[in-house]
Each structure stands twice: as C-alpha cells, then as structure tokens.
Amino acid sequence: MHDYRSMFDLTGREALVVGAGSGIGRAGAEALAAFGARVFCADVDAEAARGTAREISEAGGRAEALELDMRSTPSVEAAAERVGTPDVLVCTPSINVRKPLLKITDEEFDRVVDLNLKGTFRVIRQFAPGMAERGSGSIIAFSSIRAQTVEPGQGVYAATKAGTVQMLRALAAELGERGVRVNAIAPGIVETPLTAQIKDSPEWYDAYARKTALARWAKPHELAGMIVYLASDASSYVTGALMFVDGGWTAADGRFVPPLPAI
C-alpha cells in the first residue's frame, strides 16, 4: 500500500517564500517549516523577514531570512546566489490601487503591474531554470478571486491577477515534462496588510463577509494548508491549476437569496 502518511512530509526540502514578512506569506513559511522544510523567509522588509525566521526557529523549525525586492532584478539575482535552487518557491506579494479604471495614472498602472505581474515573472524566471535542470520543483504563486470576478475600482489589479494565472499555466505546460509543477492560489478576502483599507471600514468589512458562503473573512493561516498541499507530494499530479481558497465567494452570485425552509 502507498505510504499516504508521508505525502505531506517536507523533511529535507528547501522552500523560498517571497513575502514571508507578513500575512499569507508569513503563515505559509511557518506551515512549510512545521512540515519539515528548511525555509528561506524573503521580504522587501528585511526586519519583518527576520521576525518570521526567528519565530520559526524558536518553534523548533529551520529558517533563514533575506531581503528580496521583486521589483528589482538585481535583488532577485542576489537572493538566488544565497538560496540556490529551492525545492519549493512561493510568491505572495501584491499591491493594489483602488480607483476607477479611467482615473488610473500611468505611474499607478505601472506600479501595480511591475510588482504583481512582472515581479512574479522576475522571480520565476530566476528560480525555475534550476528546478527544470534538476528535474523537480513546485512553484506556487498567488492570484486572486479577481482573476475571474471583478469589482469596480480594481481593474488593473484584476488584470494582473488574471495575467498571473495564464503566465503560470504557460510555464506549467513548458516545464511539466521536466518535473516542475506550477500552480496558482486564488484567495478570497483575507485579513492582511493588503486589505487593511477595507477591513478598517465596518460597512465594507461586513459586506465582504456576507458575500462569502461562510459569511466571514479568512485568516492568513487558512491559506497555509493549500500552500503545503501544493508544495508536497500530496499534489504530485497537480499542475497548471488555479486553486480557490475563497470561502465560497466565487460559488454564489451575490444577489438576493429568497428565504428557504430551515434545515
């Protein structure tokens, strides 16, 4: 019988988590370490990255911190010199400019695209070749429910998240025969620094909660299970996928629902 108990075991593997200083990236780094991986905690905020690595080490895990700015090719290259070729690459950072599309300036457009889409490209371009040469690896990057469902004021952000999915699918097709799996995760509403503007508004916060089937926001640790799954052998036949962790946001249309008999 297959050894099912070991499917999630990451002992002996190395993972690079970009965006590990806070939010989903931090939770993902902690979870990967808890399942046995040695984790490189990377973030543009070096002190935040050190905080995550320190917390993992204090819990008995193995972690190192490093500074990495996805907007800078030299920064990504410098990180690669230190890390080498990890077994798992997780890329979480994003930014958003909440404005009507026709009010977006060139600078704002470029800023969102440069981090969300091109930044992800810079990272996978740097680390994927080594994985392909070795013949194994799992690349996990973050998209969003906005890749498929839009909201006024998030046009450019949505475009980058849809673009990320297609870019990753292309890479999955290109590297599949070389043993590299490439997948995207689409979170719903998660309490992170990115959503602080909405979270701080009771009206927005409640409206977003009601849109989900679970009627609540997610905590960052609730995304960690999907990260571990895609990093591990439990997902050995999963590539080119977009995995929704959205509390049912995309399952329901959000219109008025007539009352149903109590169950």
Tab-separated table of C-alpha atoms in Angstrom, residues 99-219:
chain	number	residue	atom	x	y	z
A	99	LYS	CA	-9.552	53.775	-8.246
A	100	PRO	CA	-11.913	53.810	-11.218
A	101	LEU	CA	-10.044	52.444	-14.215
A	102	LEU	CA	-10.322	55.676	-16.191
A	103	LYS	CA	-8.776	57.595	-13.287
A	104	ILE	CA	-5.652	55.408	-13.091
A	105	THR	CA	-2.452	57.250	-13.995
A	106	ASP	CA	0.405	55.770	-15.983
A	107	GLU	CA	2.502	55.672	-12.832
A	108	GLU	CA	-0.170	53.817	-10.861
A	109	PHE	CA	-0.721	51.335	-13.683
A	110	ASP	CA	2.995	50.654	-13.974
A	111	ARG	CA	3.413	50.302	-10.197
A	112	VAL	CA	0.741	47.621	-9.876
A	113	VAL	CA	1.857	45.688	-12.961
A	114	ASP	CA	5.534	45.927	-12.044
A	115	LEU	CA	5.066	44.163	-8.725
A	116	ASN	CA	2.084	41.876	-9.210
A	117	LEU	CA	2.795	40.541	-12.695
A	118	LYS	CA	6.335	41.422	-13.674
A	119	GLY	CA	7.640	40.869	-10.153
A	120	THR	CA	6.252	37.337	-10.160
A	121	PHE	CA	7.823	36.867	-13.593
A	122	ARG	CA	11.215	38.047	-12.337
A	123	VAL	CA	11.158	35.531	-9.506
A	124	ILE	CA	10.066	32.504	-11.530
A	125	ARG	CA	12.457	33.398	-14.341
A	126	GLN	CA	15.285	33.303	-11.833
A	127	PHE	CA	14.450	30.087	-9.979
A	128	ALA	CA	12.557	27.888	-12.451
A	129	PRO	CA	15.538	27.052	-14.712
A	130	GLY	CA	17.412	25.389	-11.853
A	131	MET	CA	14.343	23.334	-10.981
A	132	ALA	CA	13.984	22.236	-14.599
A	133	GLU	CA	17.650	21.286	-14.782
A	134	ARG	CA	17.353	19.253	-11.581
A	135	GLY	CA	14.112	17.652	-12.754
A	136	SER	CA	11.880	18.579	-9.835
A	137	GLY	CA	10.240	21.503	-8.093
A	138	SER	CA	6.980	23.144	-7.105
A	139	ILE	CA	6.236	26.763	-7.956
A	140	ILE	CA	3.279	28.403	-6.205
A	141	ALA	CA	2.253	31.981	-6.930
A	142	PHE	CA	-0.714	33.952	-5.733
A	143	SER	CA	-3.515	35.104	-7.946
A	144	SER	CA	-6.891	36.191	-6.544
A	145	ILE	CA	-10.621	35.772	-6.968
A	146	ARG	CA	-10.215	38.968	-9.006
A	147	ALA	CA	-8.698	36.846	-11.763
A	148	GLN	CA	-12.269	35.772	-12.531
A	149	THR	CA	-14.667	38.077	-10.703
A	150	VAL	CA	-14.175	41.816	-10.879
A	151	GLU	CA	-15.109	44.762	-8.718
A	152	PRO	CA	-15.258	48.460	-9.629
A	153	GLY	CA	-12.020	50.135	-8.703
A	154	GLN	CA	-9.810	47.072	-9.118
A	155	GLY	CA	-9.398	46.864	-12.887
A	156	VAL	CA	-5.611	46.902	-13.080
A	157	TYR	CA	-5.230	44.611	-10.072
A	158	ALA	CA	-7.676	42.144	-11.643
A	159	ALA	CA	-5.766	42.255	-14.919
A	160	THR	CA	-2.508	41.384	-13.181
A	161	LYS	CA	-4.123	38.501	-11.322
A	162	ALA	CA	-5.649	37.045	-14.485
A	163	GLY	CA	-2.342	37.532	-16.258
A	164	THR	CA	-0.509	35.729	-13.483
A	165	VAL	CA	-2.719	32.672	-13.931
A	166	GLN	CA	-2.103	32.469	-17.662
A	167	MET	CA	1.622	33.044	-17.230
A	168	LEU	CA	1.809	30.222	-14.706
A	169	ARG	CA	-0.232	27.896	-16.893
A	170	ALA	CA	2.157	28.525	-19.764
A	171	LEU	CA	5.106	27.712	-17.517
A	172	ALA	CA	3.361	24.571	-16.284
A	173	ALA	CA	2.981	23.434	-19.895
A	174	GLU	CA	6.588	24.276	-20.699
A	175	LEU	CA	8.165	22.586	-17.676
A	176	GLY	CA	5.821	19.695	-16.958
A	177	GLU	CA	7.932	17.105	-18.749
A	178	ARG	CA	10.940	18.286	-16.751
A	179	GLY	CA	9.325	17.519	-13.415
A	180	VAL	CA	8.399	21.051	-12.364
A	181	ARG	CA	4.850	21.737	-11.208
A	182	VAL	CA	3.429	25.267	-11.378
A	183	ASN	CA	0.191	26.310	-9.701
A	184	ALA	CA	-1.694	29.414	-8.601
A	185	ILE	CA	-3.730	30.045	-5.471
A	186	ALA	CA	-6.702	32.402	-5.569
A	187	PRO	CA	-7.600	33.695	-2.110
A	188	GLY	CA	-10.839	35.410	-1.310
A	189	ILE	CA	-10.938	38.076	1.382
A	190	VAL	CA	-8.142	37.617	3.877
A	191	GLU	CA	-7.173	39.836	6.783
A	192	THR	CA	-3.748	41.009	5.586
A	193	PRO	CA	-1.977	44.362	5.182
A	194	LEU	CA	-3.221	44.466	1.564
A	195	THR	CA	-6.856	44.529	2.706
A	196	ALA	CA	-6.375	46.861	5.682
A	197	GLN	CA	-8.239	49.698	3.918
A	198	ILE	CA	-11.358	47.552	3.594
A	199	LYS	CA	-11.004	45.871	6.952
A	200	ASP	CA	-10.954	49.238	8.708
A	201	SER	CA	-14.340	50.179	7.218
A	202	PRO	CA	-17.164	48.375	9.081
A	203	GLU	CA	-19.526	48.766	6.124
A	204	TRP	CA	-17.074	47.253	3.641
A	205	TYR	CA	-15.939	44.595	6.087
A	206	ASP	CA	-19.472	43.350	6.701
A	207	ALA	CA	-20.453	43.499	3.044
A	208	TYR	CA	-17.447	41.399	2.037
A	209	ALA	CA	-18.135	38.893	4.803
A	210	ARG	CA	-21.741	38.497	3.655
A	211	LYS	CA	-20.616	37.803	0.078
A	212	THR	CA	-18.878	34.588	1.127
A	213	ALA	CA	-20.724	31.336	1.729
A	214	LEU	CA	-19.066	31.121	5.144
A	215	ALA	CA	-20.111	34.696	5.996
A	216	ARG	CA	-16.691	35.704	7.262
A	217	TRP	CA	-13.191	36.765	6.291
A	218	ALA	CA	-10.266	34.348	6.248
A	219	LYS	CA	-7.234	34.471	8.481
